[in-house]
PDB file of C-alpha atoms in Angstrom:
ATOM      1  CA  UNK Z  13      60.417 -59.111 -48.770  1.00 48.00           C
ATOM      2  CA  UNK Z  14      61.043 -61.976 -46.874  1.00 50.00           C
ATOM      3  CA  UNK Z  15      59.008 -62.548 -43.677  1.00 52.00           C
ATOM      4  CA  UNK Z  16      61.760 -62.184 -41.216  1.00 47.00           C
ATOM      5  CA  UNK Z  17      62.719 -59.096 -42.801  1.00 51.00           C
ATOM      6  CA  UNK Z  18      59.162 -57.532 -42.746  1.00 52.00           C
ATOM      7  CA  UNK Z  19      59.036 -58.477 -39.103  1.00 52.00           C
ATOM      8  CA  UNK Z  20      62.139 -56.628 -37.913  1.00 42.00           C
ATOM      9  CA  UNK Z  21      61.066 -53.901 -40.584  1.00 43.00           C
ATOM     10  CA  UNK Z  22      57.441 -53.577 -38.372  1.00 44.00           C
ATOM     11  CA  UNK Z  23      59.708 -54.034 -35.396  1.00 40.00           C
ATOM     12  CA  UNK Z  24      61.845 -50.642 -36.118  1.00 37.00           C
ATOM     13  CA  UNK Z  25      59.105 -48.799 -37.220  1.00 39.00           C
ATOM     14  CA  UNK Z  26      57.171 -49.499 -34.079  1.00 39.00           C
ATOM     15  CA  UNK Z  27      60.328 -48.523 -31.928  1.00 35.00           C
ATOM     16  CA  UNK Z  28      61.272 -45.362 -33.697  1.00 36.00           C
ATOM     17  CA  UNK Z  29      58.751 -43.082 -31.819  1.00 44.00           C
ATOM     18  CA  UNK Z  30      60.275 -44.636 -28.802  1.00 39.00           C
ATOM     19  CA  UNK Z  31      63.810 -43.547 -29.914  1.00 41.00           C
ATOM     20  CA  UNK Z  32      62.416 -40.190 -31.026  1.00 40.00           C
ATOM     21  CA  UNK Z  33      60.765 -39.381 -27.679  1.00 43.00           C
ATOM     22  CA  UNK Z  34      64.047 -41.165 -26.049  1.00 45.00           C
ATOM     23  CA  UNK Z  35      66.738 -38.714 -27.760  1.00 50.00           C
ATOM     24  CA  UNK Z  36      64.022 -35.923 -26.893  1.00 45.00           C
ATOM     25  CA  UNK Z  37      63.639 -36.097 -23.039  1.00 53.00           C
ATOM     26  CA  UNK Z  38      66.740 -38.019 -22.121  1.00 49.00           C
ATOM     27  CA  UNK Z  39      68.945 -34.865 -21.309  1.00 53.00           C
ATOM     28  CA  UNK Z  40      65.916 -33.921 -18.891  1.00 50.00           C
ATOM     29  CA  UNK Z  41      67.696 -36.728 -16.267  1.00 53.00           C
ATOM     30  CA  UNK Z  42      70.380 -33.694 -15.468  1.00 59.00           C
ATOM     31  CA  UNK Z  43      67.629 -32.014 -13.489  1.00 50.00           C
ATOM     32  CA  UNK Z  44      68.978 -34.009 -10.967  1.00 58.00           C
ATOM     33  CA  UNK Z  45      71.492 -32.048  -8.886  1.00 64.00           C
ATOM     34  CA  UNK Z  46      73.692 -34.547  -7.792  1.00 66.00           C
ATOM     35  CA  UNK Z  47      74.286 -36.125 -11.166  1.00 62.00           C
ATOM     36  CA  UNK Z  48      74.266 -33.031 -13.010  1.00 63.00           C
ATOM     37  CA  UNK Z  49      76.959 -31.359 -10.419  1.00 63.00           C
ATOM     38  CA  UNK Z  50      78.812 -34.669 -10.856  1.00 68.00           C
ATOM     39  CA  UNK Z  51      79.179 -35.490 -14.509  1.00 63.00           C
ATOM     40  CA  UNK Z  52      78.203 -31.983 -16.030  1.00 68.00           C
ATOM     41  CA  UNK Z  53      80.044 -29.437 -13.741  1.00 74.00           C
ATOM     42  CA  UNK Z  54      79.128 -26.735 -16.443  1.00 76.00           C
ATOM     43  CA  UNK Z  55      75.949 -27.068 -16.455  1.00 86.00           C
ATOM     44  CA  UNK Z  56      75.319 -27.177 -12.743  1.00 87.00           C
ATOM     45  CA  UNK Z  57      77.551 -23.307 -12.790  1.00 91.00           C
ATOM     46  CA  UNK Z  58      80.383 -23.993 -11.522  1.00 92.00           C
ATOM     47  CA  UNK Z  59      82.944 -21.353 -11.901  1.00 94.00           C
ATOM     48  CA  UNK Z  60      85.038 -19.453 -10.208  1.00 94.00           C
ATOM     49  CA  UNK Z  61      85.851 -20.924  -6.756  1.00 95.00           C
ATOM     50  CA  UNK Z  62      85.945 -17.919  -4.753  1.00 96.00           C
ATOM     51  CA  UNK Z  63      82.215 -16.617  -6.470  1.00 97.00           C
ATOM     52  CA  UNK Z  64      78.801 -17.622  -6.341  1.00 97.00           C
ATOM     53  CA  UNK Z  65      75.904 -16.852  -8.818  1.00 98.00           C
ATOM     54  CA  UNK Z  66      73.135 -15.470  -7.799  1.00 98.00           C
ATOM     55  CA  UNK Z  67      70.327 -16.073 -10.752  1.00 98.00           C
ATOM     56  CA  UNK Z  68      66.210 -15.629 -10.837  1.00 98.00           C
ATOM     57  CA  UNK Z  69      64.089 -16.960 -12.887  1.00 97.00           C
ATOM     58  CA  UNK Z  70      60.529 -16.145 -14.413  1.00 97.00           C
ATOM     59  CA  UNK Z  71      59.958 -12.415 -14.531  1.00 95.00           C
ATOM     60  CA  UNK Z  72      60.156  -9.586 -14.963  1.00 97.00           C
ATOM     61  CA  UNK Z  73      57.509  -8.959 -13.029  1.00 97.00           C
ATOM     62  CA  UNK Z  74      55.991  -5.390 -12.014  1.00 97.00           C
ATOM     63  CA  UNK Z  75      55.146  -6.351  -8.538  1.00 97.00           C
ATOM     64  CA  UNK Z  76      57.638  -8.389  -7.048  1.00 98.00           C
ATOM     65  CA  UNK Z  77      60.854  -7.419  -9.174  1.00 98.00           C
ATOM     66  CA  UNK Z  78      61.828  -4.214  -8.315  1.00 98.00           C
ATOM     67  CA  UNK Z  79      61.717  -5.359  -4.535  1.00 98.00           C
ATOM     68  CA  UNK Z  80      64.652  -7.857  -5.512  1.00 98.00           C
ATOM     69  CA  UNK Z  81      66.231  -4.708  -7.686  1.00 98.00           C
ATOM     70  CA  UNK Z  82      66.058  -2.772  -4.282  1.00 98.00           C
ATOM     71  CA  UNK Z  83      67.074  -5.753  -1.798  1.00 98.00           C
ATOM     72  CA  UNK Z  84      70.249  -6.235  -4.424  1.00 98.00           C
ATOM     73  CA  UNK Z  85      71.315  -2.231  -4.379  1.00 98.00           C
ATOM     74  CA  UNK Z  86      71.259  -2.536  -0.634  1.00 98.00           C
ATOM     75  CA  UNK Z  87      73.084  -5.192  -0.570  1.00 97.00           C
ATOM     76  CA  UNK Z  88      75.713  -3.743  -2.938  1.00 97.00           C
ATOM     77  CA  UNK Z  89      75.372  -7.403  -5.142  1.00 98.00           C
ATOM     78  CA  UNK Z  90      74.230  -7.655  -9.026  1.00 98.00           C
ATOM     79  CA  UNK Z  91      72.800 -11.242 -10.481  1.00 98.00           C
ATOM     80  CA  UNK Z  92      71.601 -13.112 -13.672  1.00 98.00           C
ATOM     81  CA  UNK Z  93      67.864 -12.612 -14.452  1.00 98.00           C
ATOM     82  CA  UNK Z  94      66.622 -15.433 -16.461  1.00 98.00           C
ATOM     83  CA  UNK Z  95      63.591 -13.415 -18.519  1.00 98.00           C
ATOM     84  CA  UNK Z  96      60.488 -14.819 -20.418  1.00 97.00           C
ATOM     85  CA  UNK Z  97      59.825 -13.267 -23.394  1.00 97.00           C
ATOM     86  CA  UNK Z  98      56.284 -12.874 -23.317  1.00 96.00           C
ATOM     87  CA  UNK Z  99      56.634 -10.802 -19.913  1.00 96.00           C
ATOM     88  CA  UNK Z 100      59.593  -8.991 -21.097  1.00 97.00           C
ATOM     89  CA  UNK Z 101      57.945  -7.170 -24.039  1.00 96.00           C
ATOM     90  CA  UNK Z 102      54.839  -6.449 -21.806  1.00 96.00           C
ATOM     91  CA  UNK Z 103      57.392  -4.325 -19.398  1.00 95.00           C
ATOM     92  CA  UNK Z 104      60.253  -3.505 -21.035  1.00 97.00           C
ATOM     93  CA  UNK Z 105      60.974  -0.484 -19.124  1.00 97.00           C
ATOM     94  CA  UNK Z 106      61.569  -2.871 -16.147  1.00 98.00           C
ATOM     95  CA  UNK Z 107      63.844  -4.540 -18.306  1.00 97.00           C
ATOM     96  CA  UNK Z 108      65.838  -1.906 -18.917  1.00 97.00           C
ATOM     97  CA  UNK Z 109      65.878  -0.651 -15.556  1.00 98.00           C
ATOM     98  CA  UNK Z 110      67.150  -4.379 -14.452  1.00 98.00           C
ATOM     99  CA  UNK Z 111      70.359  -3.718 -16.866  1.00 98.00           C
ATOM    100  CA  UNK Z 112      70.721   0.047 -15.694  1.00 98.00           C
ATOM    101  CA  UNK Z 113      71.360  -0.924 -12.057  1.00 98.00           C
ATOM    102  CA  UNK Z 114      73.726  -3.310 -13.038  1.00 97.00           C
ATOM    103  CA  UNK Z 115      72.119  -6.784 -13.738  1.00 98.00           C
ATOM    104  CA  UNK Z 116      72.396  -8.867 -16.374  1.00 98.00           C
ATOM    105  CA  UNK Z 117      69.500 -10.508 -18.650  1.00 98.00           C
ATOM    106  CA  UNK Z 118      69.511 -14.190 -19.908  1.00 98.00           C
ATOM    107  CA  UNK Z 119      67.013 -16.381 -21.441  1.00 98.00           C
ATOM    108  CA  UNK Z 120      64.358 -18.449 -19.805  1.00 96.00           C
ATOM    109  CA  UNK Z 121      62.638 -18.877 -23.293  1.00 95.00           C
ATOM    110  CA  UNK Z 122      59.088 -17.120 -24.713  1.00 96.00           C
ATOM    111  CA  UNK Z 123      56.852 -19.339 -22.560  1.00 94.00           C
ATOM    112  CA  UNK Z 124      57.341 -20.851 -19.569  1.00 91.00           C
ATOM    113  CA  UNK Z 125      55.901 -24.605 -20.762  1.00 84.00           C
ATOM    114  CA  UNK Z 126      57.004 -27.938 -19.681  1.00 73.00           C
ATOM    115  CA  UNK Z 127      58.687 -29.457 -23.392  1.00 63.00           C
ATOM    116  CA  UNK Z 128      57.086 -33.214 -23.467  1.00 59.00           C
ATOM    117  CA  UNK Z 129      56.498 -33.332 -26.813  1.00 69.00           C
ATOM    118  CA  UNK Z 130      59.387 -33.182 -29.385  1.00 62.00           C
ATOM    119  CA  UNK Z 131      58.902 -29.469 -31.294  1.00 75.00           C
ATOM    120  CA  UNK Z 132      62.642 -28.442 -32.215  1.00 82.00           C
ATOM    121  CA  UNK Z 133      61.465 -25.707 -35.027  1.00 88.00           C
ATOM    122  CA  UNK Z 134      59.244 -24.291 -32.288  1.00 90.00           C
ATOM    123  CA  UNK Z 135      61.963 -24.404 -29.793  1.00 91.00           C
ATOM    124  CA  UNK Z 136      64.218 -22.559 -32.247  1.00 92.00           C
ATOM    125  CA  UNK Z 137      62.291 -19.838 -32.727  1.00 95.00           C
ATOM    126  CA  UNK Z 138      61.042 -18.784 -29.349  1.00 95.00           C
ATOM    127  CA  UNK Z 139      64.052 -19.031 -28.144  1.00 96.00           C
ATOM    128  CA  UNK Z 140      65.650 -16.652 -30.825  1.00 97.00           C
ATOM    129  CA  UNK Z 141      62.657 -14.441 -30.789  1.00 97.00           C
ATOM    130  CA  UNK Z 142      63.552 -14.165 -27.225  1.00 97.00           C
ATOM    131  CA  UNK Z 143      67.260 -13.324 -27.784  1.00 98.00           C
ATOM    132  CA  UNK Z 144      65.966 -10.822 -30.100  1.00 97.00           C
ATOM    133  CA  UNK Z 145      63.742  -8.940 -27.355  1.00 97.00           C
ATOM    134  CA  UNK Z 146      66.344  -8.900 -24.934  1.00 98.00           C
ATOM    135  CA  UNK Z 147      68.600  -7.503 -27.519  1.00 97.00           C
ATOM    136  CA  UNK Z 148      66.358  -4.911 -28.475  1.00 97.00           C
ATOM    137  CA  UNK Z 149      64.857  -3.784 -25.282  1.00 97.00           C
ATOM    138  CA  UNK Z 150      68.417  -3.448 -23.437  1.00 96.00           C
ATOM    139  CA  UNK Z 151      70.477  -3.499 -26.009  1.00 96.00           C
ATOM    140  CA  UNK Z 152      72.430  -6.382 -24.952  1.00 96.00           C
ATOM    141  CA  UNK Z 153      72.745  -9.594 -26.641  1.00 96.00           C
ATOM    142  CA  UNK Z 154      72.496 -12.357 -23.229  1.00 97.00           C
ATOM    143  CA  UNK Z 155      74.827 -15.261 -23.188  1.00 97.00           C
ATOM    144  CA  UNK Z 156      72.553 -17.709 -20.849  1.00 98.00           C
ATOM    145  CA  UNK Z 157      69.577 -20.212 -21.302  1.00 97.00           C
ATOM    146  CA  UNK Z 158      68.044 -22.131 -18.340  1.00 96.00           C
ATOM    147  CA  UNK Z 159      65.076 -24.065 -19.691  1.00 94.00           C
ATOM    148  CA  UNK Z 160      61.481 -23.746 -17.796  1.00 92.00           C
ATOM    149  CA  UNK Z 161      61.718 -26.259 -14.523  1.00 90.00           C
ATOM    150  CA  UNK Z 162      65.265 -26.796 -15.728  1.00 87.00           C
ATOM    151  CA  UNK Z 163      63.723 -29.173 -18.181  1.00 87.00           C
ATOM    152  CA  UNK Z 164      66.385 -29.496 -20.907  1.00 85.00           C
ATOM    153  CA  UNK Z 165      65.731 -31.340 -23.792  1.00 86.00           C
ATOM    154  CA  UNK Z 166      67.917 -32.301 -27.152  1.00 86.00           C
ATOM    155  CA  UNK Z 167      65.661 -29.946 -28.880  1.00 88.00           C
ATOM    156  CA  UNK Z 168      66.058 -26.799 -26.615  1.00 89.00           C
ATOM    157  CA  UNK Z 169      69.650 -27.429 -25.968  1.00 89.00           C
ATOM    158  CA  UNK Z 170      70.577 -27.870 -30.123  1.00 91.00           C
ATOM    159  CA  UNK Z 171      68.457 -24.217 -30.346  1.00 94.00           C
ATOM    160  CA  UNK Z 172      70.284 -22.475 -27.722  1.00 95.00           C
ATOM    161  CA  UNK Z 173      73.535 -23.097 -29.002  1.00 94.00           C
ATOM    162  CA  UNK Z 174      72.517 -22.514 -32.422  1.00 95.00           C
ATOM    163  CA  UNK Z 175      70.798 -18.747 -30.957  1.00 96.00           C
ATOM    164  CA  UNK Z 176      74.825 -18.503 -29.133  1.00 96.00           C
ATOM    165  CA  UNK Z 177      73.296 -19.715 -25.909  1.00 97.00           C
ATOM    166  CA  UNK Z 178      75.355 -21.160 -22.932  1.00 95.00           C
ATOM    167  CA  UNK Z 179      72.993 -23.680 -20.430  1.00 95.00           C
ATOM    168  CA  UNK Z 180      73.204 -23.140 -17.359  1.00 95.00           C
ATOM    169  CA  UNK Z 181      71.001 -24.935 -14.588  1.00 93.00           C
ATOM    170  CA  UNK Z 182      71.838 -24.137 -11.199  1.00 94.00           C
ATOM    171  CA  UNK Z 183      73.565 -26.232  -7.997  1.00 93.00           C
ATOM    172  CA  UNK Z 184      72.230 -25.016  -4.935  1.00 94.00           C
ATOM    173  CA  UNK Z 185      68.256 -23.754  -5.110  1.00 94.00           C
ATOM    174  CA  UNK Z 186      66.153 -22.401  -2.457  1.00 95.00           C
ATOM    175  CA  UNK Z 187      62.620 -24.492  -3.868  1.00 95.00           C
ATOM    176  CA  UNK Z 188      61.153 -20.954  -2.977  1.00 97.00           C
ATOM    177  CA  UNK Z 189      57.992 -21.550  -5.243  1.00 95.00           C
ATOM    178  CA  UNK Z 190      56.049 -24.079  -2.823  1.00 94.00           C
ATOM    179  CA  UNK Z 191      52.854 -22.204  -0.873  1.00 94.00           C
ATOM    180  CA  UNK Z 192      54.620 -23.778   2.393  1.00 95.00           C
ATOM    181  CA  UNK Z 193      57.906 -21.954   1.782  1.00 97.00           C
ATOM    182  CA  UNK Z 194      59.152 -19.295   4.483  1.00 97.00           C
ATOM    183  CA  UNK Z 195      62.474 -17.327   4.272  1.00 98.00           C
ATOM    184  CA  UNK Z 196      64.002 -19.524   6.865  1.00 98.00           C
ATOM    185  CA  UNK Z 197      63.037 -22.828   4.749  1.00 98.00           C
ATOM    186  CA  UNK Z 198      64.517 -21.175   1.502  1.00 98.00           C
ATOM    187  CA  UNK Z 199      67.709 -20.126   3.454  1.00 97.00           C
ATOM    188  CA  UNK Z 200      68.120 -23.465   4.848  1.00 97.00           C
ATOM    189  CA  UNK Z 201      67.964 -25.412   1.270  1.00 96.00           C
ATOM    190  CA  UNK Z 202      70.296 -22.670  -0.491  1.00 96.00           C
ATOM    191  CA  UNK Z 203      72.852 -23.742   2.119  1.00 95.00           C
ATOM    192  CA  UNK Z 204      72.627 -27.332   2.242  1.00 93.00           C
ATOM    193  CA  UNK Z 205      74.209 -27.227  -1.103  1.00 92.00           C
ATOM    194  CA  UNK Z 206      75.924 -23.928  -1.277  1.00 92.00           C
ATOM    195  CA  UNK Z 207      79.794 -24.104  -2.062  1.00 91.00           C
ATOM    196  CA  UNK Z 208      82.298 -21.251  -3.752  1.00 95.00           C
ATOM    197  CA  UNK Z 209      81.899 -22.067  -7.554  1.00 95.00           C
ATOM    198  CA  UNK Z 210      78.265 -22.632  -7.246  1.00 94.00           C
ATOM    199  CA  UNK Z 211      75.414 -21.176  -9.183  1.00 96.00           C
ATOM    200  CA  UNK Z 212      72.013 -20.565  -6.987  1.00 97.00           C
ATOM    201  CA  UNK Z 213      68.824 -20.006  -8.188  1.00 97.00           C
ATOM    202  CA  UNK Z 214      65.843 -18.041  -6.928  1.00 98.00           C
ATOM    203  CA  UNK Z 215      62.816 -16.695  -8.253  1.00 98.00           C
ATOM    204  CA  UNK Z 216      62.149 -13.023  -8.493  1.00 98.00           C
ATOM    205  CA  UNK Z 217      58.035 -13.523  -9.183  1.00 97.00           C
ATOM    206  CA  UNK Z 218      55.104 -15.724  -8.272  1.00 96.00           C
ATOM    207  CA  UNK Z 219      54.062 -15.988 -11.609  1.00 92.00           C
ATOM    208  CA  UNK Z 220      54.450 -19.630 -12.215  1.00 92.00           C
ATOM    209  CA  UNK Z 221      54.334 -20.745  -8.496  1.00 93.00           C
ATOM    210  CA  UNK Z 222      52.416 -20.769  -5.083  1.00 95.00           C
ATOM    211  CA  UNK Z 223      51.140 -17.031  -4.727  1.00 96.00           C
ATOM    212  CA  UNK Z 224      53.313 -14.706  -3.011  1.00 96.00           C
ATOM    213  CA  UNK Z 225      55.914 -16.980  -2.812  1.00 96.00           C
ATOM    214  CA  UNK Z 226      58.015 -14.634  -3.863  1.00 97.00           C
ATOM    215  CA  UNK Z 227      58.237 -13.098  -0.479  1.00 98.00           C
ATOM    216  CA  UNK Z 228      60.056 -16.013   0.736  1.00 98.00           C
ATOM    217  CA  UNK Z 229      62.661 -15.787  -1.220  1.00 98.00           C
ATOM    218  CA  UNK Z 230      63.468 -12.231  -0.793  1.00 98.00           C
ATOM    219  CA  UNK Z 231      63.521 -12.522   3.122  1.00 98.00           C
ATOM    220  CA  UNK Z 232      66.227 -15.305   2.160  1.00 98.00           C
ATOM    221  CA  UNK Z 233      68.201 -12.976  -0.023  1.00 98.00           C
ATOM    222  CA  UNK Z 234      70.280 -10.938   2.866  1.00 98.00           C
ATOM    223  CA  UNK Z 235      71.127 -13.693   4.364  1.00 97.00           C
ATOM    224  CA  UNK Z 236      72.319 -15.758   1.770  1.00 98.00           C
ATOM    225  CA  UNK Z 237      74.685 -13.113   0.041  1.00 98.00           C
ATOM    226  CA  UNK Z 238      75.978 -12.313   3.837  1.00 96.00           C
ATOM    227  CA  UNK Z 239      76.673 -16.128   4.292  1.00 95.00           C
ATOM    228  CA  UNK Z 240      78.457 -15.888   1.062  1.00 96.00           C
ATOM    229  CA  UNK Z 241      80.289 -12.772   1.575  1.00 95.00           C
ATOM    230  CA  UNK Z 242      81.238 -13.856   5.492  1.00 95.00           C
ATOM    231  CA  UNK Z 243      83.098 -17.261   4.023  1.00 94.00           C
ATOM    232  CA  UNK Z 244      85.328 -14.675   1.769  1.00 95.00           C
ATOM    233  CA  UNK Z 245      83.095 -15.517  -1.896  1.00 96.00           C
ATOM    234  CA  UNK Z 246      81.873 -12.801  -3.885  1.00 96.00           C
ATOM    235  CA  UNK Z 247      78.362 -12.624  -5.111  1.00 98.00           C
ATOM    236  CA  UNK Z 248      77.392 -11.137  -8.485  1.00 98.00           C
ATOM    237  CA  UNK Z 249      75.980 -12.257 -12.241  1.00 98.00           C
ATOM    238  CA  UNK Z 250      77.075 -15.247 -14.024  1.00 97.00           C
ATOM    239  CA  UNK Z 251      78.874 -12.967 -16.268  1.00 96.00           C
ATOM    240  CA  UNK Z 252      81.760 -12.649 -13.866  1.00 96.00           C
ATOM    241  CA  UNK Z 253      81.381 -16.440 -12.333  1.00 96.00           C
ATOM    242  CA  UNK Z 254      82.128 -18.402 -15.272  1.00 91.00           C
ATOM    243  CA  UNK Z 255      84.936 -19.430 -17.207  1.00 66.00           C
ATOM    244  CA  UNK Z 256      85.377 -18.947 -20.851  1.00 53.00           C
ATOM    245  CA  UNK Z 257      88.089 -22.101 -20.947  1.00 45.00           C
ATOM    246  CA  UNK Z 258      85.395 -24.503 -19.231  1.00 48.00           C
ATOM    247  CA  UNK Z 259      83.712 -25.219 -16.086  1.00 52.00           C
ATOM    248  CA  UNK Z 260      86.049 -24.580 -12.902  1.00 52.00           C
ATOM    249  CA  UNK Z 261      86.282 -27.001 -10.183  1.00 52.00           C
ATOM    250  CA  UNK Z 262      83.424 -26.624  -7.455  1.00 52.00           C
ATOM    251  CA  UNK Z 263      85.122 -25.041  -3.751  1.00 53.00           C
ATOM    252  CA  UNK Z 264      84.433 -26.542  -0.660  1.00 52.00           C
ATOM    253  CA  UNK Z 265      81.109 -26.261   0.705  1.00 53.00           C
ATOM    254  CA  UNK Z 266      80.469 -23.558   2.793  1.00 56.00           C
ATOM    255  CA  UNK Z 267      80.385 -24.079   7.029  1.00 53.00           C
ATOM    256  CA  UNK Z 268      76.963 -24.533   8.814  1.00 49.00           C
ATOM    257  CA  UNK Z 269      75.267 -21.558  10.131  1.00 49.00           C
ATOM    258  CA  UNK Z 270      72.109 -19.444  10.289  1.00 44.00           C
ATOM    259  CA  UNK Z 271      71.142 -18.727   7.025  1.00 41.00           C
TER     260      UNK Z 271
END
């Protein structure tokens, strides 16, 4: 071996962990909402121009849930719950309650940990055992995966296509997990990006955020379907929102207001 070519040899072996760890976290830059709503409209939700999504993420949980399961009846609206696996076998009755009244289960993995470090076998398999508890709690197979802090990574996307997965993220959020959070805050944020087509996200426990945030984010919850449903959108699950040819064009965003 010549010494040039030992050189560049050193060279590419001391710049493949940089490549591995590059390819890893590089789809993580579409947690940003205004590139991810720009160059991956199907990701960010976007569907059906005259519907929004209504999604939660990280229970169930036995205290806080079922006040979102009531707020939702009385509002005559059904959502997208993105479950964890690990709470969804400890209360599977609430899971199956969720589906009775109309809701629909997706994926928010086993765990809810942040994915810095490359594991792709691990990622396959908590994601499919999690497919598989859904499945056999409700029944029903779910069709979504939103990744813990909307953290996506080549290895969690390649394993929830591979479990029959769609990714979704979210475009309009109400950052209801801060300790400083108050309905009126959350309201204001879902509507600063709120548009027909769009896919919100909320968070139906307190479980992996400031405690009793929660509560912010349910005051928001009339409000925000009534903004929707006063502009003329419908409000329900991503199951009715999205469509099965491809992401739809985003609708116009939706006129200033209270709430």
């Amino acid at each position: 071996m010549s010494l040039v070519s030992g050189r560049a040899w050193r060279t590419a072996a001391a710049l493949l962990p940089v490549g591995v760890a590059a390819a890893h976290i590089g789809p993580a830059a579409t947690w940003l909402p205004g590139l991810r709503l720009r160059f991956c409209p199907g990701l960010s939700g976007t569907g059906r121009p005259d519907h929004v999504a209504l999604t939660f993420d990280d229970g169930p949980d036995p205290e806080s849930t079922p006040r979102f399961l009531d707020a939702l009846d009385d509002l005559g609206t059904r959502a997208t719950f993105f479950v964890l696996g690990e709470r969804l076998v400890r209360d599977p009755g609430l899971a199956r309650e969720t589906v009775a009244r109309g809701h629909e289960l997706a994926v928010h993995g086993w765990t809810h940990d942040r994915p810095w470090r490359p594991a792709p076998a691990r990622d396959s398999a908590e994601i499919a055992r999690t497919v598989r508890a859904v499945r056999d709690v409700t029944g029903r197979r779910p069709q979504w995966y939103r990744p813990p802090y909307g953290i996506l990574t080549s290895g969690r996307w390649a394993a929830a296509r591979r479990a029959g997965l769609r990714t979704v993220l979210w475009s309009a959020w109400g950052e209801d997990w801060t300790s400083d959070a108050t309905a009126a805050s959350v309201r204001a944020r879902v509507a600063a990006d709120l548009r027909g087509g769009g896919t919100v996200l909320l968070h139906d426990t307190d479980r992996h955020s400031a405690p009793g945030c929660w509560h912010s984010a349910l005051g928001a919850l009339p409000a925000i379907v009534r903004r929707c449903q006063d502009a003329g959108l419908t409000v329900g699950p991503l199951a009715d929102h999205l469509h099965p040819a491809g992401p739809a064009r985003p609708g116009a965003v939706l006129p200033a207001g209270e709430g």
